[in-house]
Amino acid sequence: MAAIVRLLSLATATPPHAVSQRDLMAAAGDYFGANGVDVERLLPAFLHAGIDRRHLCEPLDWYQRPIGWKTRNDAFLRHAPALLEEAAQKAVADAGLTLGEIDQIVTVCSTGVATPSLDALLMERLPLRDDIGRLPIFGLGCAGGVTGLGVAARLARAAPGTNILFLVVELCTLTFRSGDRRKANIIATALFGDGAAAAVVRAQDIANDNPVILHAGEQRWPGTLDVMGWDVAEDGLTVLFSRDIPTLVRGKLRQAADDYLARHGMALSDIDGFIAHPGGAKVLDALEEVFGLQTGGMVDARAVLRDYGNMSAATVMFVLDRALRRGLRGPNLMSALGPGFTGSFLTLAAA
């Protein structure tokens, strides 16, 4: 039997400050109103986001004062390794392994700067081997969960028997900026939350019930660099995303998914379920339309958006975790959209 890549475990972690969407909306009214923003026109975005609560890495009042770039990144360096530690310990234990049996780490993040990288910081906190392989990946944005898991699977396939630990953490709330009056920034404040996830994958020739990662791929569309990403301002990262994202999903994603599946001898009719990054309620509406589902059909993605908001790259791992706990069956298509403008896909199957 040839070695196939299996997902041995998956764990998630969130920071301790859980805040209701209504409390966040009230705080945002004060937050932006003090800077001359017409908040009454924009606050309904909080009510229509499909979100009940989110997790923040700092207490709510921390965000309501002027915060410089250094303060934001210092907070990132405090919280990101702690969340990764929690998720990594659980994922490794759930895989039936010890930390010393991990051979490679793949780490995805786009919401802070760490040099030494987050994996090196994590090695100071956990008894991982000193000779472990490390691959930190920056800049994938919301596509990072799917793309990063695909990278981890390719590394596993190239070295059967090795244990690959995939890590993703995003602290999106550190980008909240009260002085930025752009609609994109206010919408981001209505959507973003913080979270982390960890997974262990291994290529092996042992048959078991762990889900199989079949293949992964990406599609980038030329001339779309301004659709999604970050700009750097004096006081931190500032969000870029276009209001046309749902339109782009409707116009481009189905063909990209069909092409990806065809490259691997599959069609959309072979897919039993969808594990999508829930960028927002309007994006989910577009995804359901594109994949021929009824409105509300992406049950797991909508539930994660409701309970956690958009945690950028980490979010789709929460969706996968929920799908696995609910009893994922057959071939499933993971998808996410990120800067580039890029569609990222991964196919996994469960017995």
Coordinates of C-alpha atoms in Angstrom, one line a residue:
M1 CA 0.0 0.0 0.0
A2 CA 1.5 3.4 -1.0
A3 CA 1.9 6.0 1.6
I4 CA -0.9 8.5 1.8
V5 CA -1.2 11.7 3.8
R6 CA -3.5 11.6 6.8
L7 CA -4.7 14.3 9.1
L8 CA -3.9 12.8 12.5
S9 CA -5.3 15.5 14.7
L10 CA -6.6 19.1 14.8
A11 CA -6.9 21.5 17.7
T12 CA -8.0 25.1 18.1
A13 CA -7.3 27.9 20.6
T14 CA -8.8 31.3 21.3
P15 CA -7.7 34.1 23.6
P16 CA -9.8 34.6 26.9
H17 CA -11.6 37.8 26.1
A18 CA -14.9 36.8 24.5
V19 CA -17.0 39.8 23.6
S20 CA -20.6 39.9 22.2
Q21 CA -21.1 41.6 18.9
R22 CA -23.5 44.1 20.4
D23 CA -20.9 45.2 23.0
L24 CA -18.4 45.5 20.2
M25 CA -20.8 47.6 18.2
A26 CA -21.4 49.9 21.1
A27 CA -17.6 50.3 21.7
A28 CA -17.1 50.9 18.0
G29 CA -19.6 53.8 18.1
D30 CA -17.5 55.5 20.7
Y31 CA -14.2 54.3 19.1
F32 CA -14.9 55.8 15.7
G33 CA -17.4 58.6 16.6
A34 CA -14.7 60.4 18.6
N35 CA -12.7 60.6 15.3
G36 CA -15.5 62.2 13.3
V37 CA -16.8 59.1 11.5
D38 CA -20.5 58.9 10.6
V39 CA -20.9 55.8 12.6
E40 CA -24.7 55.6 12.5
R41 CA -24.5 54.8 8.8
L42 CA -21.9 52.1 9.3
L43 CA -22.8 50.4 12.5
P44 CA -25.5 48.2 10.9
A45 CA -22.6 46.3 9.5
F46 CA -22.2 44.8 12.9
L47 CA -25.8 43.6 13.0
H48 CA -25.7 42.1 9.6
A49 CA -22.4 40.3 9.8
G50 CA -23.8 37.0 11.0
I51 CA -21.6 37.2 14.1
D52 CA -22.7 36.8 17.8
R53 CA -19.4 37.1 19.5
R54 CA -15.6 37.2 18.9
H55 CA -12.5 36.6 20.9
L56 CA -9.9 39.4 21.5
C57 CA -6.3 39.0 22.6
E58 CA -6.6 42.1 24.7
P59 CA -9.4 43.5 26.9
L60 CA -11.9 45.7 25.0
D61 CA -10.8 48.9 26.7
W62 CA -7.2 48.3 25.4
Y63 CA -8.4 49.0 21.9
Q64 CA -10.1 52.3 22.8
R65 CA -7.0 54.3 23.3
P66 CA -4.2 55.4 20.8
I67 CA -2.0 52.5 20.1
G68 CA 1.3 52.7 18.1
W69 CA 2.9 50.1 15.9
K70 CA 5.4 49.0 18.5
T71 CA 2.7 48.5 21.2
R72 CA 0.6 46.5 18.7
N73 CA 3.5 44.2 17.7
D74 CA 4.6 43.7 21.3
A75 CA 1.1 42.5 22.0
F76 CA 1.4 40.2 19.0
L77 CA 4.7 38.7 20.4
R78 CA 3.0 38.1 23.7
H79 CA -0.2 36.5 22.6
A80 CA 0.6 34.6 19.3
P81 CA 3.2 32.2 20.8
A82 CA 0.9 31.5 23.8
L83 CA -2.0 30.6 21.6
L84 CA 0.2 28.4 19.4
E85 CA 1.6 26.6 22.4
E86 CA -1.9 25.8 23.6
A87 CA -3.1 24.5 20.2
A88 CA 0.2 22.6 19.5
Q89 CA 0.2 20.7 22.8
K90 CA -3.3 19.5 22.3
A91 CA -2.9 18.6 18.6
V92 CA 0.3 16.6 19.3
A93 CA -1.3 14.8 22.3
D94 CA -4.4 14.0 20.3
A95 CA -2.2 12.5 17.5
G96 CA -0.8 10.1 20.1
L97 CA 2.7 11.7 19.8
T98 CA 5.1 13.5 22.0
L99 CA 6.5 16.9 21.1
G100 CA 9.9 15.2 20.6
E101 CA 8.4 13.2 17.7
I102 CA 7.6 16.2 15.6
D103 CA 10.0 16.5 12.7
Q104 CA 8.9 19.7 11.0
I105 CA 6.8 22.8 11.7
V106 CA 4.9 24.9 9.2
T107 CA 3.7 28.2 10.6
V108 CA 1.3 30.6 8.9
C109 CA 0.5 34.1 10.1
S110 CA 0.0 37.5 8.5
T111 CA -1.0 39.8 11.4
G112 CA 2.3 40.5 13.1
V113 CA 6.0 40.6 12.7
A114 CA 8.3 38.1 14.5
T115 CA 12.0 37.8 13.8
P116 CA 13.1 35.3 15.2
S117 CA 10.0 33.7 13.7
L118 CA 7.0 32.3 15.7
D119 CA 8.3 28.7 15.4
A120 CA 11.6 29.7 17.1
L121 CA 9.7 31.5 19.8
L122 CA 7.5 28.4 20.3
M123 CA 10.6 26.2 20.6
E124 CA 11.6 28.3 23.7
R125 CA 8.3 27.4 25.3
L126 CA 8.0 23.7 24.4
P127 CA 10.3 20.7 24.4
L128 CA 10.6 20.4 20.6
R129 CA 13.8 18.9 19.1
D130 CA 16.5 21.4 18.3
D131 CA 17.0 19.8 14.9
I132 CA 13.4 20.3 13.8
G133 CA 12.7 21.7 10.4
R134 CA 11.0 25.0 10.3
L135 CA 9.0 26.8 7.6
P136 CA 7.4 30.1 8.6
I137 CA 5.0 31.6 6.0
F138 CA 3.8 35.2 5.9
G139 CA 1.5 37.1 3.6
L140 CA -1.2 34.5 2.7
G141 CA -3.9 36.3 4.6
C142 CA -7.2 34.5 4.8
A143 CA -6.0 31.9 2.3
G144 CA -3.3 30.8 4.7
G145 CA -5.2 28.0 6.5
V146 CA -5.9 26.1 3.3
T147 CA -2.6 26.9 1.5
G148 CA -0.5 26.1 4.7
L149 CA -2.2 22.8 5.3
G150 CA -1.5 21.9 1.7
V151 CA 2.2 22.8 2.1
A152 CA 2.3 20.6 5.2
A153 CA 0.7 17.7 3.3
R154 CA 3.3 18.1 0.5
L155 CA 6.2 18.0 2.9
A156 CA 4.7 14.9 4.5
R157 CA 4.3 13.2 1.1
A158 CA 7.9 14.0 0.3
A159 CA 9.1 12.3 3.5
P160 CA 6.8 9.4 4.5
G161 CA 6.8 8.6 8.2
T162 CA 7.7 12.1 9.3
N163 CA 5.4 14.1 11.6
I164 CA 4.5 17.5 10.3
L165 CA 3.0 20.1 12.7
F166 CA 1.0 22.7 11.0
L167 CA 0.4 25.9 13.0
V168 CA -1.7 29.0 12.2
V169 CA -2.4 32.0 14.3
E170 CA -4.0 35.4 13.5
L171 CA -4.5 38.3 15.8
C172 CA -6.6 40.4 13.5
T173 CA -8.0 42.7 16.2
L174 CA -4.5 44.2 16.7
T175 CA -5.2 46.0 13.4
F176 CA -8.2 48.0 14.7
R177 CA -7.4 51.6 14.2
S178 CA -9.7 54.3 15.4
G179 CA -8.2 57.1 13.3
D180 CA -8.8 55.2 10.0
R181 CA -12.2 56.5 8.7
R182 CA -12.3 54.3 5.6
K183 CA -15.3 52.0 5.2
A184 CA -13.0 49.0 4.8
N185 CA -11.5 49.6 8.2
I186 CA -14.9 49.9 9.9
I187 CA -16.2 46.8 8.2
A188 CA -13.0 44.9 9.3
T189 CA -13.7 46.0 12.9
A190 CA -17.2 44.5 12.5
L191 CA -15.8 41.2 11.3
F192 CA -12.4 40.3 12.7
G193 CA -11.5 38.2 15.7
D194 CA -8.4 36.3 17.0
G195 CA -7.6 32.6 17.1
A196 CA -5.1 29.8 16.4
A197 CA -5.1 26.2 15.3
A198 CA -2.7 23.3 15.0
A199 CA -2.8 20.0 13.1
V200 CA -0.5 17.0 12.7
V201 CA -0.2 15.3 9.3
R202 CA 1.9 12.3 8.3
A203 CA 2.3 10.2 5.1
Q204 CA 2.0 6.5 6.1
D205 CA 1.1 3.2 4.6
I206 CA -1.1 2.2 7.6
A207 CA -4.8 2.1 7.0
N208 CA -6.9 3.8 9.6
D209 CA -9.9 6.1 9.9
N210 CA -8.0 9.4 9.9
P211 CA -9.0 11.7 7.1
V212 CA -6.9 11.6 3.9
I213 CA -5.5 14.8 2.4
L214 CA -5.8 14.0 -1.3
H215 CA -4.4 17.1 -3.0
A216 CA -4.2 20.9 -2.9
G217 CA -3.9 23.8 -5.3
E218 CA -4.2 27.5 -5.9
Q219 CA -5.5 30.0 -8.5
R220 CA -4.4 33.6 -8.7
W221 CA -6.1 36.2 -10.9
P222 CA -3.9 38.8 -12.6
G223 CA -4.6 42.5 -12.0
T224 CA -6.2 41.9 -8.6
L225 CA -3.4 42.9 -6.2
D226 CA -5.6 45.7 -4.7
V227 CA -8.5 43.4 -3.8
M228 CA -7.2 42.2 -0.4
G229 CA -4.2 42.7 1.8
W230 CA -2.5 45.1 4.2
D231 CA -1.0 48.5 4.0
V232 CA 1.5 49.7 6.6
A233 CA 0.5 52.9 8.4
E234 CA 2.5 54.8 11.1
D235 CA 0.4 53.1 13.8
G236 CA 0.2 49.6 12.4
L237 CA -1.3 47.4 9.6
T238 CA -4.3 48.7 7.8
V239 CA -6.7 46.5 6.0
L240 CA -7.3 46.5 2.3
F241 CA -10.3 44.7 0.9
S242 CA -12.6 45.4 -2.0
R243 CA -16.4 45.6 -1.8
D244 CA -16.4 43.6 -5.0
I245 CA -15.2 40.3 -3.3
P246 CA -18.6 38.7 -3.4
T247 CA -18.9 39.6 -7.1
L248 CA -15.5 38.2 -7.8
V249 CA -16.5 35.0 -6.0
R250 CA -19.6 34.7 -8.2
G251 CA -17.7 35.4 -11.4
K252 CA -14.5 33.5 -11.0
L253 CA -14.4 30.9 -8.2
R254 CA -16.6 28.2 -9.8
Q255 CA -14.3 27.9 -12.8
A256 CA -11.2 27.9 -10.6
A257 CA -12.7 25.1 -8.5
D258 CA -13.7 23.1 -11.5
D259 CA -10.2 23.5 -13.1
Y260 CA -8.5 22.5 -9.8
L261 CA -10.7 19.4 -9.4
A262 CA -10.3 18.4 -13.1
R263 CA -6.5 18.5 -12.7
H264 CA -6.9 15.7 -10.1
G265 CA -9.5 13.7 -12.0
M266 CA -12.5 14.9 -10.1
A267 CA -15.6 17.1 -10.6
L268 CA -17.8 19.1 -8.3
S269 CA -20.3 16.3 -8.4
D270 CA -17.8 14.1 -6.6
I271 CA -17.7 16.4 -3.6
D272 CA -19.9 15.5 -0.6
G273 CA -19.2 18.6 1.5
F274 CA -17.7 22.1 1.6
I275 CA -15.3 23.5 4.2
A276 CA -15.0 27.2 3.3
H277 CA -13.4 30.1 5.0
P278 CA -16.3 32.4 6.0
G279 CA -14.9 35.8 5.1
G280 CA -18.3 37.4 5.9
A281 CA -22.0 36.8 5.5
K282 CA -22.1 38.2 1.9
V283 CA -19.1 36.1 0.9
L284 CA -20.9 33.0 2.3
D285 CA -24.0 33.8 0.3
A286 CA -21.9 34.0 -2.8
L287 CA -20.1 30.7 -2.0
E288 CA -23.3 28.9 -1.5
E289 CA -24.6 30.2 -4.8
V290 CA -21.4 29.2 -6.6
F291 CA -21.4 25.7 -5.3
G292 CA -25.1 25.1 -5.8
L293 CA -26.1 25.1 -2.2
Q294 CA -29.2 26.5 -0.5
T295 CA -28.8 29.7 1.4
G296 CA -27.5 28.6 4.8
G297 CA -26.2 25.4 3.4
M298 CA -22.6 25.9 4.6
V299 CA -23.7 25.1 8.2
D300 CA -20.2 24.7 9.7
A301 CA -18.8 27.9 8.1
R302 CA -21.8 30.0 9.3
A303 CA -21.6 28.5 12.8
V304 CA -17.9 29.4 13.1
L305 CA -18.5 32.9 11.7
R306 CA -21.3 33.3 14.3
D307 CA -19.2 32.2 17.3
Y308 CA -15.7 33.5 16.4
G309 CA -16.0 36.0 13.5
N310 CA -13.4 36.1 10.8
M311 CA -10.0 35.0 12.2
S312 CA -8.3 35.3 8.8
A313 CA -6.2 32.1 8.0
A314 CA -7.2 30.3 11.2
T315 CA -10.9 30.4 10.5
V316 CA -11.1 27.6 8.0
M317 CA -9.3 25.3 10.5
F318 CA -12.1 26.0 13.0
V319 CA -14.6 25.1 10.2
L320 CA -12.8 21.8 9.5
D321 CA -12.7 21.0 13.2
R322 CA -16.4 21.5 13.5
A323 CA -17.0 19.4 10.4
L324 CA -14.9 16.6 11.8
R325 CA -16.7 16.6 15.1
R326 CA -20.0 16.6 13.3
G327 CA -19.0 13.5 11.3
L328 CA -17.3 14.5 8.1
R329 CA -17.8 11.9 5.3
G330 CA -16.6 11.4 1.8
P331 CA -14.6 13.8 -0.3
N332 CA -14.8 17.4 0.9
L333 CA -13.5 20.6 -0.7
M334 CA -11.7 23.2 1.5
S335 CA -11.5 26.7 0.0
A336 CA -10.4 30.1 1.0
L337 CA -9.7 33.5 -0.6
G338 CA -6.6 35.6 0.1
P339 CA -4.3 38.4 -1.1
G340 CA -3.0 38.0 -4.6
F341 CA -6.1 37.8 -5.3
T342 CA -6.0 34.0 -4.8
G343 CA -8.3 31.1 -4.4
S344 CA -6.8 28.2 -2.4
F345 CA -8.2 24.7 -2.5
L346 CA -7.6 21.4 -0.7
T347 CA -9.5 18.1 -1.0
L348 CA -9.7 15.7 1.9
A349 CA -11.7 12.5 2.3
A350 CA -13.1 10.7 5.3
A351 CA -14.4 7.2 5.5

